[in-house]
Coordinates of C-alpha atoms in Angstrom, one line a residue:
Chain A
M1 CA 0.0 0.0 0.0
A2 CA 1.2 3.5 -0.8
A3 CA 1.6 6.3 1.7
I4 CA -1.8 7.5 3.0
P5 CA -1.5 10.5 5.3
L6 CA -4.5 12.2 6.7
F7 CA -3.1 15.5 5.7
S8 CA -6.3 17.4 5.4
S9 CA -7.5 17.1 8.9
Q10 CA -4.5 18.8 10.3
F11 CA -6.3 22.1 9.5
S12 CA -9.0 21.4 11.9
T13 CA -6.7 21.3 14.9
S14 CA -7.8 24.6 16.2
I15 CA -11.5 23.7 15.9
L16 CA -11.0 20.4 17.6
T17 CA -9.1 21.8 20.5
L18 CA -11.4 24.7 21.0
L19 CA -14.8 23.1 20.8
P20 CA -16.3 21.5 24.0
L21 CA -16.2 18.0 22.6
P22 CA -17.8 15.1 24.5
S23 CA -15.5 12.9 26.4
S24 CA -14.5 9.7 24.6
S25 CA -13.2 7.9 27.7
S26 CA -12.1 4.4 27.3
S27 CA -13.3 3.4 30.7
S28 CA -14.7 -0.2 30.5
S29 CA -17.9 1.0 32.1
L30 CA -18.5 2.9 28.9
R31 CA -18.0 -0.1 26.6
K32 CA -21.7 -0.2 25.6
R33 CA -21.5 0.2 21.8
F34 CA -24.8 0.9 20.1
S35 CA -26.6 1.4 23.3
C36 CA -26.4 4.9 24.7
S37 CA -27.9 7.5 22.5
S38 CA -30.8 8.1 20.2
L39 CA -28.3 7.6 17.3
S40 CA -27.5 4.1 18.3
S41 CA -30.3 2.4 16.4
S42 CA -28.9 3.5 13.1
M43 CA -25.3 2.7 13.9
E44 CA -25.0 -0.7 12.4
N45 CA -26.3 0.7 9.1
E46 CA -23.9 3.5 9.4
S47 CA -21.0 1.2 9.8
Q48 CA -21.8 -0.1 6.3
S49 CA -22.3 3.4 4.9
K50 CA -19.9 4.5 2.3
F51 CA -17.6 7.5 2.6
K52 CA -19.2 9.0 -0.4
E53 CA -22.6 9.2 1.3
F54 CA -21.5 12.1 3.6
P55 CA -24.5 11.2 5.7
Y56 CA -24.5 14.1 8.2
V57 CA -24.0 17.2 6.1
S58 CA -26.4 19.4 4.2
V59 CA -27.3 18.7 0.6
P60 CA -25.1 21.5 -0.9
H61 CA -22.2 20.4 1.3
R62 CA -22.7 16.8 0.2
E63 CA -23.0 17.7 -3.5
L64 CA -19.8 19.8 -3.2
M65 CA -17.8 16.9 -1.8
V66 CA -19.3 14.2 -4.0
G67 CA -18.7 16.4 -7.1
L68 CA -15.1 16.8 -6.2
V69 CA -14.5 13.1 -5.4
S70 CA -16.2 12.1 -8.7
T71 CA -14.2 14.6 -10.7
V72 CA -10.9 13.2 -9.4
E73 CA -12.0 9.6 -9.8
N74 CA -13.3 10.1 -13.3
R75 CA -10.2 12.0 -14.4
L76 CA -7.7 9.7 -12.9
G77 CA -9.7 6.6 -13.9
T78 CA -8.0 3.2 -13.6
S79 CA -4.7 4.8 -12.5
L80 CA -6.2 4.7 -9.0
L81 CA -6.3 1.3 -7.2
A82 CA -9.3 0.3 -5.1
C83 CA -9.5 1.5 -1.5
S84 CA -7.8 -1.2 0.7
L85 CA -8.2 0.3 4.1
P86 CA -9.4 -2.2 6.8
E87 CA -13.2 -1.9 7.2
N88 CA -12.9 -0.6 10.7
V89 CA -10.7 2.2 9.5
Q90 CA -12.9 3.0 6.5
Y91 CA -15.6 3.7 9.2
F92 CA -15.3 4.1 12.9
E93 CA -16.9 5.7 15.9
N94 CA -16.3 6.3 19.6
E95 CA -17.8 4.2 22.4
T96 CA -20.6 6.5 23.2
G97 CA -21.7 6.8 19.6
S98 CA -21.3 10.6 19.6
A99 CA -18.5 10.7 17.1
H100 CA -18.3 9.0 13.7
A101 CA -15.8 9.1 10.9
S102 CA -15.0 7.6 7.5
L103 CA -11.7 7.4 5.7
Y104 CA -11.3 6.6 2.0
V105 CA -8.0 6.1 0.3
R106 CA -7.1 5.2 -3.2
S107 CA -3.4 4.9 -4.2
G108 CA -2.1 5.6 -7.6
N109 CA -0.8 2.6 -9.6
S110 CA 2.9 2.2 -10.3
S111 CA 2.8 4.3 -13.5
S112 CA 0.7 7.2 -12.0
Q113 CA 2.2 10.4 -10.6
V114 CA -0.5 10.3 -7.9
D115 CA 0.6 8.9 -4.7
F116 CA -2.9 8.6 -3.3
I117 CA -6.1 10.5 -2.8
L118 CA -7.6 10.6 0.7
G119 CA -11.1 11.6 1.6
S120 CA -12.6 11.8 5.1
W121 CA -15.5 12.9 7.0
V122 CA -16.0 13.4 10.8
H123 CA -19.3 13.9 12.5
C124 CA -19.4 14.7 16.2
N125 CA -22.3 15.6 18.4
L126 CA -21.6 18.6 20.6
P127 CA -22.7 18.9 24.3
T128 CA -24.3 22.2 23.3
G129 CA -26.8 20.2 21.1
G130 CA -25.3 21.0 17.8
A131 CA -22.8 19.0 15.8
L132 CA -19.4 19.4 14.3
N133 CA -19.0 18.1 10.7
I134 CA -15.6 18.1 8.9
T135 CA -15.3 16.8 5.3
S136 CA -12.1 16.7 3.4
L137 CA -10.4 15.6 0.2
S138 CA -6.7 15.7 -0.4
A139 CA -4.5 14.3 -3.1
Y140 CA -0.8 13.7 -2.9
L141 CA 1.7 13.3 -5.7
K142 CA 4.8 11.1 -5.8
P143 CA 8.4 12.5 -5.6
S144 CA 8.7 11.8 -9.3
T145 CA 7.0 15.2 -9.8
D146 CA 7.4 18.4 -7.7
A147 CA 3.9 19.7 -8.6
P148 CA 1.7 20.8 -5.7
N149 CA -0.8 18.6 -3.9
F150 CA -4.5 19.3 -3.6
L151 CA -6.5 20.0 -0.5
I152 CA -10.0 20.9 0.5
E153 CA -11.5 20.8 4.0
V154 CA -14.9 22.1 5.0
I155 CA -15.6 22.5 8.7
R156 CA -19.0 23.3 10.1
S157 CA -19.4 23.7 13.8
S158 CA -22.9 25.2 13.6
P159 CA -25.5 25.9 11.0
T160 CA -24.3 29.5 10.8
S161 CA -20.6 29.0 10.6
L162 CA -18.2 27.4 8.2
I163 CA -14.4 27.2 7.8
L164 CA -13.0 26.5 4.3
I165 CA -9.4 25.4 3.5
L166 CA -8.8 25.1 -0.2
D167 CA -5.3 25.1 -1.7
L168 CA -2.7 23.5 -3.8
P169 CA -0.1 23.1 -1.0
P170 CA 3.4 23.7 -2.6
R171 CA 6.0 21.0 -2.4
K172 CA 9.0 23.3 -2.7
D173 CA 10.2 26.4 -0.8
L174 CA 8.5 29.2 -2.8
V175 CA 11.0 31.8 -1.7
Q176 CA 13.9 29.9 -3.2
H177 CA 12.0 28.8 -6.3
P178 CA 10.2 31.8 -7.8
D179 CA 9.8 30.0 -11.1
Y180 CA 7.7 27.4 -9.3
L181 CA 5.6 30.1 -7.7
K182 CA 5.1 31.6 -11.1
A183 CA 4.2 28.4 -12.8
F184 CA 1.7 27.0 -10.3
Y185 CA 0.3 30.1 -8.6
E186 CA 0.9 33.3 -10.6
E187 CA 0.1 32.0 -14.1
T188 CA -2.8 30.0 -12.9
Q189 CA -4.3 33.1 -11.3
L190 CA -5.5 31.0 -8.4
D191 CA -5.6 34.1 -6.2
K192 CA -8.6 35.3 -8.2
Q193 CA -10.6 32.4 -6.8
R194 CA -9.6 33.5 -3.3
Q195 CA -10.7 37.1 -4.1
L196 CA -14.1 35.9 -5.3
L197 CA -14.8 34.5 -1.9
E198 CA -13.1 37.4 -0.1
N199 CA -15.6 39.8 -1.7
L200 CA -18.6 38.2 0.1
P201 CA -19.6 40.2 3.2
E202 CA -19.9 37.0 5.3
V203 CA -16.4 35.9 4.6
K204 CA -13.3 36.6 6.7
P205 CA -9.7 35.4 6.5
Y206 CA -9.1 32.4 8.8
F207 CA -5.9 31.9 10.8
S208 CA -5.1 28.4 11.8
S209 CA -3.9 28.2 15.4
S210 CA -1.0 26.1 14.0
L211 CA 1.8 28.2 12.6
Y212 CA 3.1 25.1 10.8
I213 CA -0.2 24.8 8.9
R214 CA 0.0 28.5 8.0
A215 CA 3.5 27.9 6.7
L216 CA 2.5 24.8 4.7
V217 CA -0.1 26.4 2.5
S218 CA 0.5 28.5 -0.6
P219 CA 0.2 32.3 -0.8
S220 CA -3.0 32.0 -2.7
A221 CA -4.5 29.5 -0.3
I222 CA -8.2 30.0 0.6
L223 CA -8.4 30.0 4.4
V224 CA -11.7 31.6 5.3
S225 CA -14.3 31.6 8.0
I226 CA -17.9 32.3 7.1
E227 CA -20.4 33.5 9.6
T228 CA -24.1 34.3 9.1
E229 CA -26.8 35.6 11.3
P230 CA -28.9 32.9 13.1
S231 CA -31.9 34.2 11.1
E232 CA -30.0 33.4 7.9
A233 CA -28.9 29.8 8.5
T234 CA -29.7 28.8 4.9
R235 CA -27.3 31.4 3.7
I236 CA -24.3 29.3 4.3
D237 CA -25.7 26.5 2.1
E238 CA -26.3 29.1 -0.6
I239 CA -22.7 30.2 -0.3
I240 CA -21.5 26.6 -0.6
R241 CA -23.6 26.0 -3.7
D242 CA -23.1 29.4 -5.5
H243 CA -19.6 30.4 -4.4
I244 CA -17.5 27.7 -2.8
S245 CA -18.5 24.9 -5.2
P246 CA -17.4 26.8 -8.4
V247 CA -14.2 28.0 -6.8
A248 CA -13.4 24.5 -5.6
K249 CA -14.1 23.1 -9.1
V250 CA -11.7 25.6 -10.7
T251 CA -9.0 24.9 -8.2
L252 CA -9.4 21.1 -8.6
D253 CA -9.4 21.4 -12.4
T254 CA -6.2 23.4 -12.2
W255 CA -4.6 20.7 -10.1
L256 CA -5.7 17.9 -12.4
D257 CA -4.6 19.7 -15.5
L258 CA -1.3 21.2 -14.3
C259 CA -0.2 18.9 -11.5
A260 CA -1.7 15.4 -11.5
C261 CA -1.7 14.9 -15.3
A262 CA 1.3 16.9 -16.4
E263 CA 4.9 15.6 -16.6
R264 CA 7.7 17.4 -14.7
R265 CA 11.2 16.1 -15.3
L266 CA 13.2 16.0 -12.1
T267 CA 16.8 14.8 -11.4
D268 CA 17.4 12.1 -8.9
D269 CA 18.7 14.7 -6.5
E270 CA 15.6 16.8 -6.8
S271 CA 13.3 13.8 -6.2
A272 CA 15.3 12.8 -3.2
D273 CA 15.0 16.4 -1.7
L274 CA 11.3 16.3 -2.5
G275 CA 10.8 13.0 -0.8
Q276 CA 12.7 14.3 2.3
R277 CA 10.5 17.4 2.5
D278 CA 7.3 15.4 1.9
G279 CA 8.4 13.1 4.7
V280 CA 8.8 16.0 7.2
I281 CA 5.3 17.2 6.3
K282 CA 3.8 13.8 6.9
N283 CA 5.5 13.5 10.3
K284 CA 4.4 16.9 11.4
T285 CA 0.9 16.2 10.1
I286 CA 0.5 13.2 12.4
E287 CA 2.0 15.1 15.3
I288 CA 0.0 18.3 14.9
D289 CA -3.3 17.0 14.0
L290 CA -4.1 13.4 14.5
E291 CA -2.2 12.5 17.7
S292 CA -3.9 15.3 19.6
S293 CA -7.4 15.2 18.2
F294 CA -8.2 11.5 17.4
P295 CA -7.9 10.3 21.0
R296 CA -10.1 13.1 22.2
L297 CA -12.7 12.4 19.5
F298 CA -12.7 8.6 19.4
G299 CA -11.0 7.4 22.5
Q300 CA -7.6 5.9 22.8
E301 CA -8.5 2.5 21.6
V302 CA -10.1 3.5 18.3
A303 CA -7.5 6.3 17.8
N304 CA -4.7 3.7 18.2
R305 CA -6.2 1.5 15.6
V306 CA -6.7 4.2 13.1
L307 CA -3.4 6.0 13.8
G308 CA -1.6 2.6 13.6
V309 CA -2.8 2.1 10.1
L310 CA -2.1 5.7 9.1
R311 CA 1.4 5.7 10.6
K312 CA 2.3 2.7 8.4
I313 CA 0.9 4.5 5.4
Y314 CA 2.7 7.7 6.2
N315 CA 6.0 5.9 6.4
A316 CA 5.4 3.7 3.3
Chain B
M1 CA 30.3 48.2 1.5
A2 CA 28.1 45.3 2.6
A3 CA 25.0 44.3 0.8
I4 CA 22.2 46.9 1.2
P5 CA 18.9 45.8 -0.4
L6 CA 15.8 47.9 -0.1
F7 CA 13.9 44.9 1.0
S8 CA 11.2 46.6 2.9
S9 CA 9.8 48.7 0.1
Q10 CA 8.9 45.7 -1.9
F11 CA 5.8 45.4 0.2
S12 CA 4.4 48.6 -1.1
T13 CA 4.3 47.4 -4.7
S14 CA 0.6 47.0 -4.7
I15 CA 0.1 50.5 -3.3
L16 CA 2.5 52.1 -5.7
T17 CA 1.0 50.4 -8.7
L18 CA -2.6 51.2 -7.7
L19 CA -2.4 54.8 -6.7
P20 CA -2.8 57.6 -9.3
L21 CA 0.7 58.8 -8.9
P22 CA 1.9 62.0 -10.7
S23 CA 4.0 61.5 -13.8
S24 CA 7.7 61.8 -13.3
S25 CA 8.6 62.1 -16.9
S26 CA 12.3 62.7 -17.7
S27 CA 11.4 64.9 -20.7
S28 CA 14.0 67.7 -20.9
S29 CA 11.2 70.3 -20.8
L30 CA 10.5 69.3 -17.3
R31 CA 14.1 69.8 -16.1
K32 CA 13.2 72.6 -13.8
R33 CA 14.2 71.5 -10.4
F34 CA 13.1 73.6 -7.5
S35 CA 10.8 75.6 -9.6
C36 CA 7.4 74.1 -10.2
S37 CA 5.4 73.6 -7.1
S38 CA 4.6 75.3 -3.8
L39 CA 7.0 72.9 -2.2
S40 CA 9.9 74.1 -4.1
S41 CA 11.0 76.8 -1.7
S42 CA 11.8 74.3 1.0
M43 CA 13.6 71.8 -1.2
E44 CA 17.2 72.8 -0.7
N45 CA 16.6 72.5 3.0
E46 CA 15.0 69.1 2.5
S47 CA 17.9 67.9 0.5
Q48 CA 19.9 68.3 3.7
S49 CA 17.3 66.8 5.9
K50 CA 18.2 63.6 7.7
F51 CA 16.5 60.3 7.3
K52 CA 15.6 60.3 10.9
E53 CA 13.6 63.5 10.7
F54 CA 10.7 61.8 8.9
P55 CA 9.6 65.3 7.8
Y56 CA 6.2 64.4 6.2
V57 CA 4.5 62.1 8.7
S58 CA 2.4 62.7 11.8
V59 CA 4.0 62.9 15.2
P60 CA 3.0 59.4 16.4
H61 CA 4.2 58.0 13.1
R62 CA 7.5 59.8 13.4
E63 CA 7.9 58.8 17.0
L64 CA 7.3 55.1 16.1
M65 CA 10.0 55.1 13.4
V66 CA 12.5 57.2 15.4
G67 CA 12.0 55.0 18.4
L68 CA 12.7 51.8 16.4
V69 CA 15.8 53.2 14.7
S70 CA 17.1 54.5 18.0
T71 CA 16.5 51.1 19.7
V72 CA 18.4 49.3 16.9
E73 CA 21.3 51.8 16.9
N74 CA 21.6 51.9 20.6
R75 CA 21.6 48.1 21.0
L76 CA 24.0 47.4 18.1
G77 CA 26.2 50.3 19.0
T78 CA 29.7 50.5 17.4
S79 CA 29.1 47.2 15.6
L80 CA 27.4 49.3 12.9
L81 CA 29.5 51.4 10.5
A82 CA 28.4 54.9 9.5
C83 CA 26.1 55.4 6.6
S84 CA 28.2 55.7 3.5
L85 CA 25.6 56.1 0.8
P86 CA 26.2 58.9 -1.7
E87 CA 24.4 62.1 -0.6
N88 CA 22.1 62.0 -3.6
V89 CA 21.0 58.5 -2.7
Q90 CA 20.6 59.4 1.0
Y91 CA 18.1 62.0 -0.3
F92 CA 16.5 62.3 -3.7
E93 CA 13.4 63.7 -5.4
N94 CA 11.7 63.7 -8.8
E95 CA 12.0 66.6 -11.2
T96 CA 8.6 68.1 -10.5
G97 CA 9.2 68.1 -6.8
S98 CA 6.2 66.0 -6.1
A99 CA 8.1 62.9 -4.8
H100 CA 10.8 62.9 -2.2
A101 CA 12.7 60.0 -0.5
S102 CA 15.5 59.3 1.9
L103 CA 17.6 56.1 2.3
Y104 CA 19.7 55.3 5.3
V105 CA 22.0 52.3 5.5
R106 CA 24.5 51.2 8.1
S107 CA 26.4 48.0 7.6
G108 CA 27.6 45.7 10.4
N109 CA 31.3 45.6 11.0
S110 CA 33.3 42.4 10.3
S111 CA 32.6 40.8 13.6
S112 CA 28.9 41.6 13.6
Q113 CA 26.2 39.2 12.6
V114 CA 24.3 42.1 11.2
D115 CA 24.8 42.5 7.4
F116 CA 23.1 46.0 7.5
I117 CA 20.1 48.0 8.6
L118 CA 18.2 49.9 6.0
G119 CA 15.7 52.7 6.7
S120 CA 13.7 54.6 4.2
W121 CA 10.9 57.1 3.8
V122 CA 9.1 58.1 0.6
H123 CA 6.7 61.0 0.4
C124 CA 4.7 61.6 -2.8
N125 CA 2.0 64.2 -3.4
L126 CA -1.1 62.6 -5.0
P127 CA -3.1 64.2 -7.8
T128 CA -6.1 63.9 -5.6
G129 CA -4.6 66.4 -3.2
G130 CA -3.5 64.0 -0.5
A131 CA -0.1 62.4 -0.1
L132 CA 1.4 58.9 0.1
N133 CA 3.9 58.4 2.9
I134 CA 5.9 55.1 3.3
T135 CA 8.4 54.6 6.1
S136 CA 10.4 51.5 6.6
L137 CA 13.1 49.9 8.7
S138 CA 14.6 46.5 7.9
A139 CA 17.6 44.7 9.2
Y140 CA 19.5 41.9 7.5
L141 CA 21.7 39.3 9.1
K142 CA 24.8 37.6 7.5
P143 CA 24.9 34.0 6.3
S144 CA 27.0 33.3 9.4
T145 CA 23.6 33.0 11.2
D146 CA 20.3 31.6 10.0
A147 CA 18.2 33.7 12.3
P148 CA 15.4 35.8 10.8
N149 CA 15.7 39.3 9.5
F150 CA 13.5 42.3 10.8
L151 CA 11.1 44.3 8.8
I152 CA 8.6 47.1 9.5
E153 CA 6.8 49.2 6.8
V154 CA 4.1 51.7 7.4
I155 CA 2.2 53.0 4.4
R156 CA -0.3 55.8 4.6
S157 CA -2.1 56.8 1.5
S158 CA -4.7 59.0 3.3
P159 CA -5.3 60.4 6.7
T160 CA -7.8 57.6 7.3
S161 CA -5.9 54.6 6.0
L162 CA -2.8 52.8 6.9
I163 CA -1.1 49.5 6.0
L164 CA 1.4 47.9 8.4
I165 CA 3.9 45.2 7.5
L166 CA 5.7 43.9 10.6
D167 CA 7.6 40.7 10.6
L168 CA 10.7 38.7 11.2
P169 CA 11.0 37.2 7.7
P170 CA 12.4 33.7 8.0
R171 CA 15.6 32.7 6.2
K172 CA 14.8 29.0 6.0
D173 CA 12.0 27.0 4.5
L174 CA 9.7 26.6 7.6
V175 CA 8.0 23.5 6.3
Q176 CA 11.2 21.6 6.1
H177 CA 12.6 23.1 9.3
P178 CA 9.9 22.9 12.0
D179 CA 12.5 23.3 14.8
Y180 CA 13.3 26.7 13.3
L181 CA 9.6 27.6 13.2
K182 CA 9.4 26.5 16.9
A183 CA 12.5 28.5 18.0
F184 CA 11.7 31.8 16.3
Y185 CA 8.0 31.9 16.0
E186 CA 6.2 29.5 18.3
E187 CA 8.3 29.9 21.4
T188 CA 8.5 33.7 21.0
Q189 CA 4.7 33.8 20.8
L190 CA 4.9 36.5 18.1
D191 CA 1.5 35.6 17.0
K192 CA 0.0 37.1 20.1
Q193 CA 1.3 40.5 18.9
R194 CA -0.6 39.9 15.6
Q195 CA -3.7 39.0 17.6
L196 CA -3.5 42.2 19.6
L197 CA -3.9 44.3 16.5
E198 CA -6.4 41.9 14.8
N199 CA -8.7 42.5 17.8
L200 CA -9.1 46.2 16.9
P201 CA -12.3 46.8 14.9
E202 CA -10.5 49.1 12.4
V203 CA -8.0 46.4 11.5
K204 CA -8.3 43.9 8.6
P205 CA -5.8 41.4 7.2
Y206 CA -3.9 42.8 4.2
F207 CA -3.0 40.7 1.2
S208 CA -0.1 42.0 -0.8
S209 CA -0.7 41.8 -4.6
S210 CA 2.6 40.0 -4.9
L211 CA 2.4 36.3 -4.1
Y212 CA 6.2 36.3 -3.7
I213 CA 5.9 38.8 -0.8
R214 CA 3.2 36.7 0.8
A215 CA 5.5 33.7 0.5
L216 CA 8.4 35.6 2.0
V217 CA 6.9 36.5 5.3
S218 CA 6.5 34.3 8.4
P219 CA 3.2 32.7 9.5
S220 CA 3.0 35.2 12.4
A221 CA 3.6 38.2 10.1
I222 CA 1.5 41.3 10.8
L223 CA 0.0 42.4 7.4
V224 CA -2.9 44.6 8.2
S225 CA -4.8 47.5 6.7
I226 CA -6.5 50.0 9.0
E227 CA -9.3 52.2 7.9
T228 CA -11.2 54.8 9.9
E229 CA -14.2 56.9 9.1
P230 CA -13.3 60.4 7.7
S231 CA -14.8 61.9 10.8
E232 CA -12.2 60.0 12.9
A233 CA -9.0 60.8 11.2
T234 CA -7.1 61.2 14.4
R235 CA -8.0 57.6 15.3
I236 CA -5.2 56.2 13.1
D237 CA -2.6 58.2 15.0
E238 CA -4.1 56.9 18.3
I239 CA -3.7 53.4 16.9
I240 CA -0.1 54.0 15.9
R241 CA 0.7 55.3 19.4
D242 CA -1.3 53.0 21.6
H243 CA -1.2 49.7 19.6
I244 CA 1.2 49.6 16.7
S245 CA 4.1 51.1 18.6
P246 CA 4.1 48.6 21.5
V247 CA 3.6 45.7 19.2
A248 CA 6.5 46.9 17.0
K249 CA 8.7 47.3 20.1
V250 CA 8.1 43.8 21.3
T251 CA 8.8 42.4 17.8
L252 CA 12.0 44.4 17.5
D253 CA 13.2 43.4 21.0
T254 CA 12.5 39.8 20.1
W255 CA 14.7 40.2 17.0
L256 CA 17.5 42.0 18.8
D257 CA 17.6 39.4 21.6
L258 CA 17.1 36.2 19.7
C259 CA 18.4 37.0 16.2
A260 CA 20.8 39.9 16.0
C261 CA 22.6 39.3 19.3
A262 CA 22.5 35.5 19.7
E263 CA 24.9 33.0 18.2
R264 CA 23.8 30.3 15.9
R265 CA 26.4 27.7 14.9
L266 CA 26.2 26.7 11.3
T267 CA 28.2 24.4 9.1
D268 CA 29.8 25.8 6.0
D269 CA 27.2 24.0 3.9
E270 CA 24.4 25.6 5.8
S271 CA 25.9 29.0 5.4
A272 CA 26.3 28.5 1.7
D273 CA 22.6 27.4 1.3
L274 CA 21.6 30.4 3.3
G275 CA 23.7 32.8 1.2
Q276 CA 22.1 31.3 -1.9
R277 CA 18.6 31.7 -0.6
D278 CA 19.3 35.3 0.6
G279 CA 20.6 36.0 -2.9
V280 CA 17.4 34.8 -4.6
I281 CA 15.4 37.1 -2.2
K282 CA 17.5 40.1 -3.0
N283 CA 17.2 39.6 -6.8
K284 CA 13.4 39.1 -6.5
T285 CA 13.2 42.2 -4.3
I286 CA 14.8 44.4 -6.9
E287 CA 12.7 42.9 -9.6
I288 CA 9.3 43.1 -7.8
D289 CA 9.6 46.3 -6.0
L290 CA 12.2 48.8 -7.1
E291 CA 12.4 48.3 -10.8
S292 CA 8.7 48.9 -11.3
S293 CA 8.0 51.6 -8.7
F294 CA 11.1 53.8 -8.7
P295 CA 11.0 55.0 -12.3
R296 CA 7.3 55.8 -11.9
L297 CA 7.9 57.8 -8.7
F298 CA 11.2 59.5 -9.4
G299 CA 11.7 59.4 -13.1
Q300 CA 14.2 57.1 -15.0
E301 CA 17.2 59.3 -14.3
V302 CA 16.9 59.4 -10.6
A303 CA 15.7 55.8 -10.5
N304 CA 18.8 54.7 -12.4
R305 CA 21.1 56.5 -10.0
V306 CA 19.5 55.0 -6.9
L307 CA 19.0 51.6 -8.3
G308 CA 22.6 51.5 -9.6
V309 CA 23.8 52.0 -6.1
L310 CA 21.4 49.5 -4.6
R311 CA 22.2 46.8 -7.2
K312 CA 25.8 47.0 -6.3
I313 CA 24.9 46.7 -2.7
Y314 CA 22.6 43.8 -3.3
N315 CA 25.3 41.8 -5.1
A316 CA 28.0 42.7 -2.7

């Protein structure tokens, strides 16, 4: 199996550490799966649910994610291998049934420049009565090309708030490589997509609490938070459908055309440097994001299982 | 003479290219120095004025800049050599007398880690009747240390608007060097200074039109624009005095303690890599900022003179 990091979720660190999440204690007295909430009756069905059903999010949010996953899969076609994650990593939940998640990974075949694509969703009931929903899709390229990766993450912590991370994270130091900046960011005019969202009155720049995450994204990255009045809860879904979806489509098409499906000739030394840099990113990703948030969300036992699989994938 | 790039002014590119600046044509019919505006009578005095007088900005703005320059000079003491710029580069203006500028450079002596400090101010009358004022102070370290540089730039294009750039621009790829990020940005808690300004209602994040500039700054960089109502024009000076000045002081003190006056042991290879990266930055700085804005502001003849001196310094 190729490397399969859960890159995208690292962006949610600040959310996960700030929200009053329910405890996911691994105390044996809580080992009562499928028995302790109004959600329990549907859990066995949920465990069979597919990643692509995005069962907990609004229709525009689901359509956004399904559209992006379909676009990637249709374009990359048979160069992607089937998802081979263990079933209990493809879907998992915490002991109290308050947190659910799905992972979906397809590696590129040996002749593909794609290392893997990784999709995820996390749903978590909040003590306040609402729910946190995070959906993501990321795509990683192999060190045979230096082209940027792809990343989208949509975080909803209430009906009136949304955080969007959308970027082609660079794989080289842009300061030292202005030609790379020019080719992938200036000439693609990706910043115009950021400006389209910035112009909406509900949209504000979002600063991740992790400086490493801020350093990792490109200078045209879209990192925004969107807040609407409680009386206008449907407005966020309008924004997803009318504004975020077209911007995400343009960004993904740019990635597919210019990064995933274009050749970049590298020397062995360049590939080795890239592989080393990619490796640092993967290790930091596990440290920053998953090792802190997964035990809190899913309990140590489930977190160990999922992280164990992901660590092997990261180091593959 | 050591290398003396005009790093700081690159941040003002978007301002200089957007504002309706007066023409600074080098047509011989316009060669009437000291003769064509109400400002002309004071020009000979101005040509003698010192950088540190900041003659065109408000009192709080001047006090901010003078305070920072004094702090650097007092702390670095005799390790800084005297300014040796030609007099007509220390102060210059365009032919119509509508644009004035001063540069100030002091190089570090041979045993100093400081390459040089560079201060500047630019004043330019606008056709709309107002004026553009840019003041900056930057400080560069030698490749014998990998510690970050220092940069502040304050841009006022009207009494009710201000752009502030304040940062310790990193000298290594932070993605590949998380320990460097930790040492200079996380442990120093510089982001708290950014948050102090972000909390003011008049303050919004500022996005440079240059993606290279965005890539160059650290993840805790302060890049903000401040706008007040026309009825509250004095508010910006209050913000400079009560909020920007203390934040700038903390940032500069951090730089002096941790970067300029602390030893970092590097291998020869590390120094060589740093020198190469520093060189790319200098070349991009000239290209992005000075080569486009200086001819527009000061006319080709003055721009050639100043840029000629600066290019030699950059490549020293």
